[in-house]
C-alpha positions as CSV (number, residue, x, y, z in Angstrom):
1,G,9.0,6.9,16.4
2,Q,7.1,9.7,17.8
3,S,3.5,8.6,17.3
4,Q,2.2,9.0,20.6
5,A,3.7,12.6,21.2
6,A,1.9,13.4,17.7
7,M,-1.2,12.3,18.8
8,T,-1.0,13.7,22.4
9,A,-0.3,17.6,20.6
10,A,-2.9,16.8,18.1
11,D,-6.9,18.0,18.6
12,V,-7.9,15.1,16.2
13,V,-6.0,12.3,14.2
14,L,-6.6,10.9,11.2
15,L,-5.1,7.2,11.2
16,A,-5.2,3.8,9.5
17,S,-6.7,1.1,11.3
18,G,-4.7,-0.8,13.6
19,T,-3.3,-0.7,17.1
20,A,-2.7,3.3,16.6
21,T,-6.7,3.6,17.2
22,L,-6.5,2.0,20.5
23,E,-3.6,4.2,21.3
24,A,-5.5,7.2,20.2
25,M,-8.4,6.3,22.3
26,L,-6.4,5.7,25.6
27,L,-5.0,9.3,24.9
28,R,-8.3,10.6,24.7
29,R,-8.2,11.9,21.2
30,P,-11.0,12.3,18.8
31,M,-10.1,10.4,15.3
32,V,-11.2,9.4,12.0
33,V,-10.4,6.1,10.4
34,A,-9.1,5.2,6.8
35,Y,-8.1,2.0,5.4
36,R,-7.4,0.9,2.0
37,L,-6.4,-2.8,1.0
38,A,-5.4,-4.1,-2.7
39,P,-8.8,-4.2,-4.7
40,V,-7.9,-7.8,-5.2
41,T,-7.5,-8.5,-1.6
42,Y,-10.4,-6.7,-0.3
43,A,-12.6,-8.6,-3.3
44,L,-10.8,-11.9,-1.9
45,L,-11.5,-11.2,2.0
46,R,-15.0,-10.0,1.2
47,G,-15.9,-13.2,-1.4
48,L,-14.6,-15.6,1.3
49,R,-16.4,-14.0,4.3
50,L,-12.6,-14.1,6.2
51,V,-14.0,-11.1,7.9
52,R,-16.8,-11.3,10.1
53,V,-16.5,-8.1,12.5
54,P,-18.9,-5.1,11.9
55,Y,-16.1,-2.4,12.4
56,V,-12.3,-2.1,11.8
57,A,-11.5,0.4,14.4
58,L,-10.5,-0.8,18.0
59,P,-12.8,1.8,19.9
60,N,-15.5,0.5,18.1
61,L,-15.1,-3.0,18.5
62,L,-14.5,-2.5,21.8
63,A,-17.8,-0.3,22.3
64,G,-19.8,-2.5,20.1
65,E,-20.7,0.6,17.9
66,A,-19.8,3.1,15.9
67,L,-17.9,5.6,18.0
68,V,-15.6,6.9,15.6
69,P,-16.0,7.1,11.7
70,E,-14.4,4.1,9.8
71,F,-13.8,5.1,5.8
72,L,-12.9,2.1,4.1
73,Q,-11.9,1.2,0.6
74,G,-13.7,4.0,-2.1
75,R,-15.0,5.9,0.9
76,A,-11.5,6.8,2.2
77,R,-11.6,9.9,0.0
78,P,-9.7,13.4,0.9
79,D,-13.2,15.0,0.8
80,L,-14.8,12.7,3.0
81,L,-11.9,12.3,5.5
82,G,-11.7,16.5,5.3
83,S,-15.1,17.0,6.2
84,A,-15.0,14.4,8.8
85,V,-12.0,15.9,10.6
86,L,-13.3,19.1,10.3
87,E,-16.3,18.1,12.4
88,R,-14.6,16.4,15.1
89,L,-12.2,19.8,15.6
90,A,-15.4,21.5,17.3
91,D,-15.9,21.4,21.0
92,T,-19.5,19.9,20.9
93,P,-21.3,17.9,23.7
94,G,-20.7,14.8,21.2
95,R,-16.9,15.4,21.4
96,R,-17.4,15.5,25.1
97,A,-19.5,12.4,25.1
98,L,-17.2,10.9,22.7
99,L,-14.1,11.5,25.5
100,A,-16.0,10.1,28.4
101,R,-16.9,6.8,26.3
102,F,-13.1,6.9,25.6
103,D,-13.0,7.0,29.6
104,A,-15.3,4.4,30.2
105,L,-13.6,1.8,27.8
106,R,-10.4,2.4,29.2
107,G,-11.8,1.6,32.5
108,E,-13.1,-1.6,31.2
109,L,-9.9,-2.4,30.0
110,E,-8.1,-1.9,33.2
111,Q,-10.7,-4.2,35.2
112,G,-10.1,-7.9,34.6
113,A,-8.8,-8.2,31.2
114,S,-7.4,-11.6,31.6
115,E,-10.6,-12.8,32.9
116,R,-12.4,-11.2,30.0
117,A,-9.8,-12.5,27.4
118,A,-10.1,-16.2,28.7
119,S,-14.2,-15.7,28.1
120,A,-14.0,-14.4,24.9
121,V,-11.9,-17.4,23.9
122,A,-14.1,-19.6,25.4
123,R,-17.1,-18.3,23.6
124,L,-15.5,-18.5,20.6
125,L,-14.3,-22.2,20.8
126,A,-18.0,-22.7,22.3
127,S,-19.5,-21.3,18.9
128,R,-17.0,-23.2,16.7
129,A,-17.7,-26.5,18.3
130,A,-21.4,-25.9,17.8
131,G,-20.8,-26.0,14.1
132,P,-21.2,-23.9,10.9
133,G,-24.5,-22.7,11.2
134,A,-23.6,-21.0,14.8
135,P,-23.1,-17.3,15.1
136,S,-19.8,-16.0,15.1
137,V,-18.4,-13.9,17.9
């Protein structure tokens, strides 16, 4: 029940994908994202191509690029996660650039959210109406 206080106190956050990644971004906390599904569930999702997004972390989805590292399935290992967390502890130009990107994304979220959401829904509906060969959103 104290996730926001814990994130605010942290220099780096290690978390599972989901809305917590958006919360960490809005709190300007560098993060490392890890996520594992049951192997059967993961195989089903991959096999049926039910997931069509390039990233799972909301900051990455919002930015359209890999701002924060994602460690999925077999890559969600202590050695890889630990190294990624340690890399994000240092006060580097990369860390400062990440925080600037977080600030820019926050500004984008605060401006015209309803209009952008409606536009995204309209694009999605248009791509679905165009047929199965149309590019996915």
